[in-house]
PDB file of N, CA and C in Angstrom:
ATOM      1  N   MET X  15      78.719   4.916 -31.705  1.00  0.00           N
ATOM      2  CA  MET X  15      79.671   4.608 -30.664  1.00  0.00           C
ATOM      3  C   MET X  15      80.170   5.910 -30.052  1.00  0.00           C
ATOM      4  N   GLU X  16      80.750   5.843 -28.871  1.00  0.00           N
ATOM      5  CA  GLU X  16      81.302   7.023 -28.220  1.00  0.00           C
ATOM      6  C   GLU X  16      82.819   6.893 -28.129  1.00  0.00           C
ATOM      7  N   VAL X  17      83.499   8.029 -28.283  1.00  0.00           N
ATOM      8  CA  VAL X  17      84.960   8.047 -28.197  1.00  0.00           C
ATOM      9  C   VAL X  17      85.396   9.135 -27.228  1.00  0.00           C
ATOM     10  N   GLU X  18      86.517   8.902 -26.558  1.00  0.00           N
ATOM     11  CA  GLU X  18      87.114   9.914 -25.691  1.00  0.00           C
ATOM     12  C   GLU X  18      88.120  10.711 -26.505  1.00  0.00           C
ATOM     13  N   LEU X  19      88.084  12.035 -26.347  1.00  0.00           N
ATOM     14  CA  LEU X  19      88.982  12.922 -27.081  1.00  0.00           C
ATOM     15  C   LEU X  19      90.237  13.193 -26.263  1.00  0.00           C
ATOM     16  N   HIS X  20      91.380  13.249 -26.949  1.00  0.00           N
ATOM     17  CA  HIS X  20      92.672  13.452 -26.289  1.00  0.00           C
ATOM     18  C   HIS X  20      93.370  14.676 -26.871  1.00  0.00           C
ATOM     19  N   GLY X  21      93.800  15.583 -25.988  1.00  0.00           N
ATOM     20  CA  GLY X  21      94.501  16.791 -26.399  1.00  0.00           C
ATOM     21  C   GLY X  21      93.531  17.893 -26.786  1.00  0.00           C
ATOM     22  N   GLY X  22      94.059  19.072 -27.037  1.00  0.00           N
ATOM     23  CA  GLY X  22      93.239  20.195 -27.461  1.00  0.00           C
ATOM     24  C   GLY X  22      92.242  20.650 -26.421  1.00  0.00           C
ATOM     25  N   PRO X  23      91.318  21.538 -26.827  1.00  0.00           N
ATOM     26  CA  PRO X  23      90.387  22.129 -25.872  1.00  0.00           C
ATOM     27  C   PRO X  23      89.324  21.170 -25.339  1.00  0.00           C
ATOM     28  N   LEU X  24      89.104  20.050 -25.966  1.00  0.00           N
ATOM     29  CA  LEU X  24      88.076  19.098 -25.514  1.00  0.00           C
ATOM     30  C   LEU X  24      88.677  17.847 -24.873  1.00  0.00           C
ATOM     31  N   ASP X  25      89.914  17.938 -24.448  1.00  0.00           N
ATOM     32  CA  ASP X  25      90.610  16.794 -23.850  1.00  0.00           C
ATOM     33  C   ASP X  25      89.773  16.150 -22.748  1.00  0.00           C
ATOM     34  N   GLY X  26      89.569  14.854 -22.846  1.00  0.00           N
ATOM     35  CA  GLY X  26      88.842  14.097 -21.832  1.00  0.00           C
ATOM     36  C   GLY X  26      87.346  13.997 -22.068  1.00  0.00           C
ATOM     37  N   GLU X  27      86.794  14.789 -22.985  1.00  0.00           N
ATOM     38  CA  GLU X  27      85.365  14.714 -23.255  1.00  0.00           C
ATOM     39  C   GLU X  27      85.058  13.478 -24.097  1.00  0.00           C
ATOM     40  N   VAL X  28      83.838  12.987 -23.938  1.00  0.00           N
ATOM     41  CA  VAL X  28      83.365  11.832 -24.700  1.00  0.00           C
ATOM     42  C   VAL X  28      82.253  12.319 -25.617  1.00  0.00           C
ATOM     43  N   ILE X  29      82.377  11.969 -26.915  1.00  0.00           N
ATOM     44  CA  ILE X  29      81.372  12.396 -27.889  1.00  0.00           C
ATOM     45  C   ILE X  29      80.920  11.194 -28.718  1.00  0.00           C
ATOM     46  N   PRO X  30      79.701  11.270 -29.261  1.00  0.00           N
ATOM     47  CA  PRO X  30      79.244  10.199 -30.157  1.00  0.00           C
ATOM     48  C   PRO X  30      79.821  10.393 -31.558  1.00  0.00           C
ATOM     49  N   VAL X  31      80.216   9.315 -32.206  1.00  0.00           N
ATOM     50  CA  VAL X  31      80.648   9.348 -33.608  1.00  0.00           C
ATOM     51  C   VAL X  31      79.985   8.187 -34.345  1.00  0.00           C
ATOM     52  N   ASP X  32      79.801   8.368 -35.633  1.00  0.00           N
ATOM     53  CA  ASP X  32      79.199   7.331 -36.468  1.00  0.00           C
ATOM     54  C   ASP X  32      80.314   6.426 -36.999  1.00  0.00           C
ATOM     55  N   PRO X  33      80.361   5.164 -36.585  1.00  0.00           N
ATOM     56  CA  PRO X  33      81.435   4.280 -37.043  1.00  0.00           C
ATOM     57  C   PRO X  33      81.398   4.006 -38.544  1.00  0.00           C
ATOM     58  N   LEU X  34      80.277   4.287 -39.205  1.00  0.00           N
ATOM     59  CA  LEU X  34      80.167   4.059 -40.648  1.00  0.00           C
ATOM     60  C   LEU X  34      80.598   5.274 -41.463  1.00  0.00           C
ATOM     61  N   ASP X  35      80.822   6.415 -40.800  1.00  0.00           N
ATOM     62  CA  ASP X  35      81.258   7.629 -41.485  1.00  0.00           C
ATOM     63  C   ASP X  35      82.679   7.424 -41.988  1.00  0.00           C
ATOM     64  N   GLN X  36      82.903   7.671 -43.261  1.00  0.00           N
ATOM     65  CA  GLN X  36      84.217   7.469 -43.872  1.00  0.00           C
ATOM     66  C   GLN X  36      85.131   8.681 -43.755  1.00  0.00           C
ATOM     67  N   GLY X  37      84.652   9.763 -43.112  1.00  0.00           N
ATOM     68  CA  GLY X  37      85.436  10.997 -42.991  1.00  0.00           C
ATOM     69  C   GLY X  37      86.680  10.796 -42.146  1.00  0.00           C
ATOM     70  N   PRO X  38      87.601  11.756 -42.237  1.00  0.00           N
ATOM     71  CA  PRO X  38      88.857  11.651 -41.489  1.00  0.00           C
ATOM     72  C   PRO X  38      88.741  11.974 -40.008  1.00  0.00           C
ATOM     73  N   GLY X  39      87.587  12.469 -39.575  1.00  0.00           N
ATOM     74  CA  GLY X  39      87.417  12.844 -38.176  1.00  0.00           C
ATOM     75  C   GLY X  39      86.170  13.679 -38.005  1.00  0.00           C
ATOM     76  N   VAL X  40      86.107  14.408 -36.895  1.00  0.00           N
ATOM     77  CA  VAL X  40      84.955  15.260 -36.617  1.00  0.00           C
ATOM     78  C   VAL X  40      85.429  16.654 -36.226  1.00  0.00           C
ATOM     79  N   ALA X  41      84.615  17.654 -36.559  1.00  0.00           N
ATOM     80  CA  ALA X  41      84.871  19.036 -36.147  1.00  0.00           C
ATOM     81  C   ALA X  41      83.788  19.406 -35.145  1.00  0.00           C
ATOM     82  N   THR X  42      84.190  19.897 -33.976  1.00  0.00           N
ATOM     83  CA  THR X  42      83.257  20.212 -32.920  1.00  0.00           C
ATOM     84  C   THR X  42      83.493  21.629 -32.427  1.00  0.00           C
ATOM     85  N   VAL X  43      82.404  22.399 -32.283  1.00  0.00           N
ATOM     86  CA  VAL X  43      82.512  23.738 -31.723  1.00  0.00           C
ATOM     87  C   VAL X  43      83.051  23.597 -30.306  1.00  0.00           C
ATOM     88  N   ALA X  44      84.065  24.393 -29.976  1.00  0.00           N
ATOM     89  CA  ALA X  44      84.706  24.243 -28.674  1.00  0.00           C
ATOM     90  C   ALA X  44      85.119  25.586 -28.094  1.00  0.00           C
ATOM     91  N   GLN X  45      84.767  25.817 -26.830  1.00  0.00           N
ATOM     92  CA  GLN X  45      85.325  26.964 -26.135  1.00  0.00           C
ATOM     93  C   GLN X  45      86.809  26.669 -25.969  1.00  0.00           C
ATOM     94  N   GLY X  46      87.638  27.653 -26.118  1.00  0.00           N
ATOM     95  CA  GLY X  46      89.072  27.441 -26.024  1.00  0.00           C
ATOM     96  C   GLY X  46      89.709  27.144 -27.368  1.00  0.00           C
ATOM     97  N   CYS X  47      88.888  27.083 -28.412  1.00  0.00           N
ATOM     98  CA  CYS X  47      89.400  26.889 -29.765  1.00  0.00           C
ATOM     99  C   CYS X  47      90.277  28.087 -30.114  1.00  0.00           C
ATOM    100  N   ALA X  48      91.342  27.877 -30.862  1.00  0.00           N
ATOM    101  CA  ALA X  48      92.259  28.946 -31.240  1.00  0.00           C
ATOM    102  C   ALA X  48      91.596  29.978 -32.160  1.00  0.00           C
ATOM    103  N   VAL X  49      90.504  29.610 -32.815  1.00  0.00           N
ATOM    104  CA  VAL X  49      89.786  30.503 -33.719  1.00  0.00           C
ATOM    105  C   VAL X  49      88.458  30.847 -33.058  1.00  0.00           C
ATOM    106  N   LEU X  50      88.222  32.120 -32.753  1.00  0.00           N
ATOM    107  CA  LEU X  50      87.001  32.542 -32.091  1.00  0.00           C
ATOM    108  C   LEU X  50      85.775  32.053 -32.866  1.00  0.00           C
ATOM    109  N   GLY X  51      84.920  31.290 -32.210  1.00  0.00           N
ATOM    110  CA  GLY X  51      83.727  30.742 -32.853  1.00  0.00           C
ATOM    111  C   GLY X  51      84.029  29.577 -33.786  1.00  0.00           C
ATOM    112  N   GLY X  52      85.250  29.087 -33.769  1.00  0.00           N
ATOM    113  CA  GLY X  52      85.659  28.026 -34.673  1.00  0.00           C
ATOM    114  C   GLY X  52      85.406  26.630 -34.128  1.00  0.00           C
ATOM    115  N   ARG X  53      86.013  25.674 -34.789  1.00  0.00           N
ATOM    116  CA  ARG X  53      85.838  24.271 -34.438  1.00  0.00           C
ATOM    117  C   ARG X  53      87.183  23.604 -34.205  1.00  0.00           C
ATOM    118  N   SER X  54      87.164  22.637 -33.322  1.00  0.00           N
ATOM    119  CA  SER X  54      88.356  21.817 -33.075  1.00  0.00           C
ATOM    120  C   SER X  54      88.170  20.480 -33.770  1.00  0.00           C
ATOM    121  N   TRP X  55      89.191  20.068 -34.483  1.00  0.00           N
ATOM    122  CA  TRP X  55      89.149  18.810 -35.244  1.00  0.00           C
ATOM    123  C   TRP X  55      89.796  17.685 -34.454  1.00  0.00           C
ATOM    124  N   TYR X  56      89.139  16.539 -34.440  1.00  0.00           N
ATOM    125  CA  TYR X  56      89.653  15.335 -33.793  1.00  0.00           C
ATOM    126  C   TYR X  56      89.492  14.175 -34.755  1.00  0.00           C
ATOM    127  N   GLY X  57      90.425  13.238 -34.701  1.00  0.00           N
ATOM    128  CA  GLY X  57      90.339  12.058 -35.532  1.00  0.00           C
ATOM    129  C   GLY X  57      91.149  10.933 -34.922  1.00  0.00           C
ATOM    130  N   PRO X  58      90.922   9.716 -35.405  1.00  0.00           N
ATOM    131  CA  PRO X  58      91.638   8.561 -34.852  1.00  0.00           C
ATOM    132  C   PRO X  58      93.091   8.528 -35.330  1.00  0.00           C
ATOM    133  N   ASP X  59      93.996   8.174 -34.401  1.00  0.00           N
ATOM    134  CA  ASP X  59      95.388   7.979 -34.795  1.00  0.00           C
ATOM    135  C   ASP X  59      95.569   6.526 -35.237  1.00  0.00           C
ATOM    136  N   ALA X  60      96.795   6.107 -35.487  1.00  0.00           N
ATOM    137  CA  ALA X  60      97.075   4.754 -35.977  1.00  0.00           C
ATOM    138  C   ALA X  60      96.614   3.662 -35.011  1.00  0.00           C
ATOM    139  N   ASN X  61      96.469   4.012 -33.735  1.00  0.00           N
ATOM    140  CA  ASN X  61      96.036   3.037 -32.733  1.00  0.00           C
ATOM    141  C   ASN X  61      94.549   3.133 -32.415  1.00  0.00           C
ATOM    142  N   GLY X  62      93.826   4.027 -33.107  1.00  0.00           N
ATOM    143  CA  GLY X  62      92.396   4.184 -32.882  1.00  0.00           C
ATOM    144  C   GLY X  62      92.041   5.173 -31.790  1.00  0.00           C
ATOM    145  N   ARG X  63      93.020   5.807 -31.181  1.00  0.00           N
ATOM    146  CA  ARG X  63      92.795   6.817 -30.146  1.00  0.00           C
ATOM    147  C   ARG X  63      92.433   8.138 -30.829  1.00  0.00           C
ATOM    148  N   TRP X  64      91.369   8.800 -30.394  1.00  0.00           N
ATOM    149  CA  TRP X  64      90.911  10.039 -31.020  1.00  0.00           C
ATOM    150  C   TRP X  64      91.697  11.213 -30.452  1.00  0.00           C
ATOM    151  N   VAL X  65      92.499  11.852 -31.319  1.00  0.00           N
ATOM    152  CA  VAL X  65      93.409  12.920 -30.894  1.00  0.00           C
ATOM    153  C   VAL X  65      93.073  14.228 -31.606  1.00  0.00           C
ATOM    154  N   TRP X  66      93.483  15.329 -30.972  1.00  0.00           N
ATOM    155  CA  TRP X  66      93.267  16.663 -31.518  1.00  0.00           C
ATOM    156  C   TRP X  66      94.144  16.853 -32.736  1.00  0.00           C
ATOM    157  N   LEU X  67      93.543  17.341 -33.843  1.00  0.00           N
ATOM    158  CA  LEU X  67      94.274  17.579 -35.081  1.00  0.00           C
ATOM    159  C   LEU X  67      94.529  19.053 -35.332  1.00  0.00           C
ATOM    160  N   GLY X  68      93.785  19.920 -34.659  1.00  0.00           N
ATOM    161  CA  GLY X  68      93.942  21.357 -34.833  1.00  0.00           C
ATOM    162  C   GLY X  68      92.607  22.059 -34.821  1.00  0.00           C
ATOM    163  N   ASP X  69      92.627  23.362 -35.055  1.00  0.00           N
ATOM    164  CA  ASP X  69      91.428  24.186 -35.050  1.00  0.00           C
ATOM    165  C   ASP X  69      91.243  24.845 -36.412  1.00  0.00           C
ATOM    166  N   SER X  70      89.993  25.183 -36.719  1.00  0.00           N
ATOM    167  CA  SER X  70      89.694  25.894 -37.962  1.00  0.00           C
ATOM    168  C   SER X  70      88.497  26.812 -37.756  1.00  0.00           C
ATOM    169  N   ALA X  71      88.288  27.692 -38.705  1.00  0.00           N
ATOM    170  CA  ALA X  71      87.159  28.637 -38.635  1.00  0.00           C
ATOM    171  C   ALA X  71      85.864  27.913 -38.929  1.00  0.00           C
TER     172      ALA X  71
END
């Protein structure tokens, strides 16, 4: 399935996610990430909307 990302450096982008994945979200390489060469984390909120959770190396 595809989800729209909200907030952070990938705001408004649509990415594919595996609905069977039990993980808390996805980490995606993003220009504009707070960590040079790092990844931005996105995951579903209580309403199922995929929101920015932060950045990591």
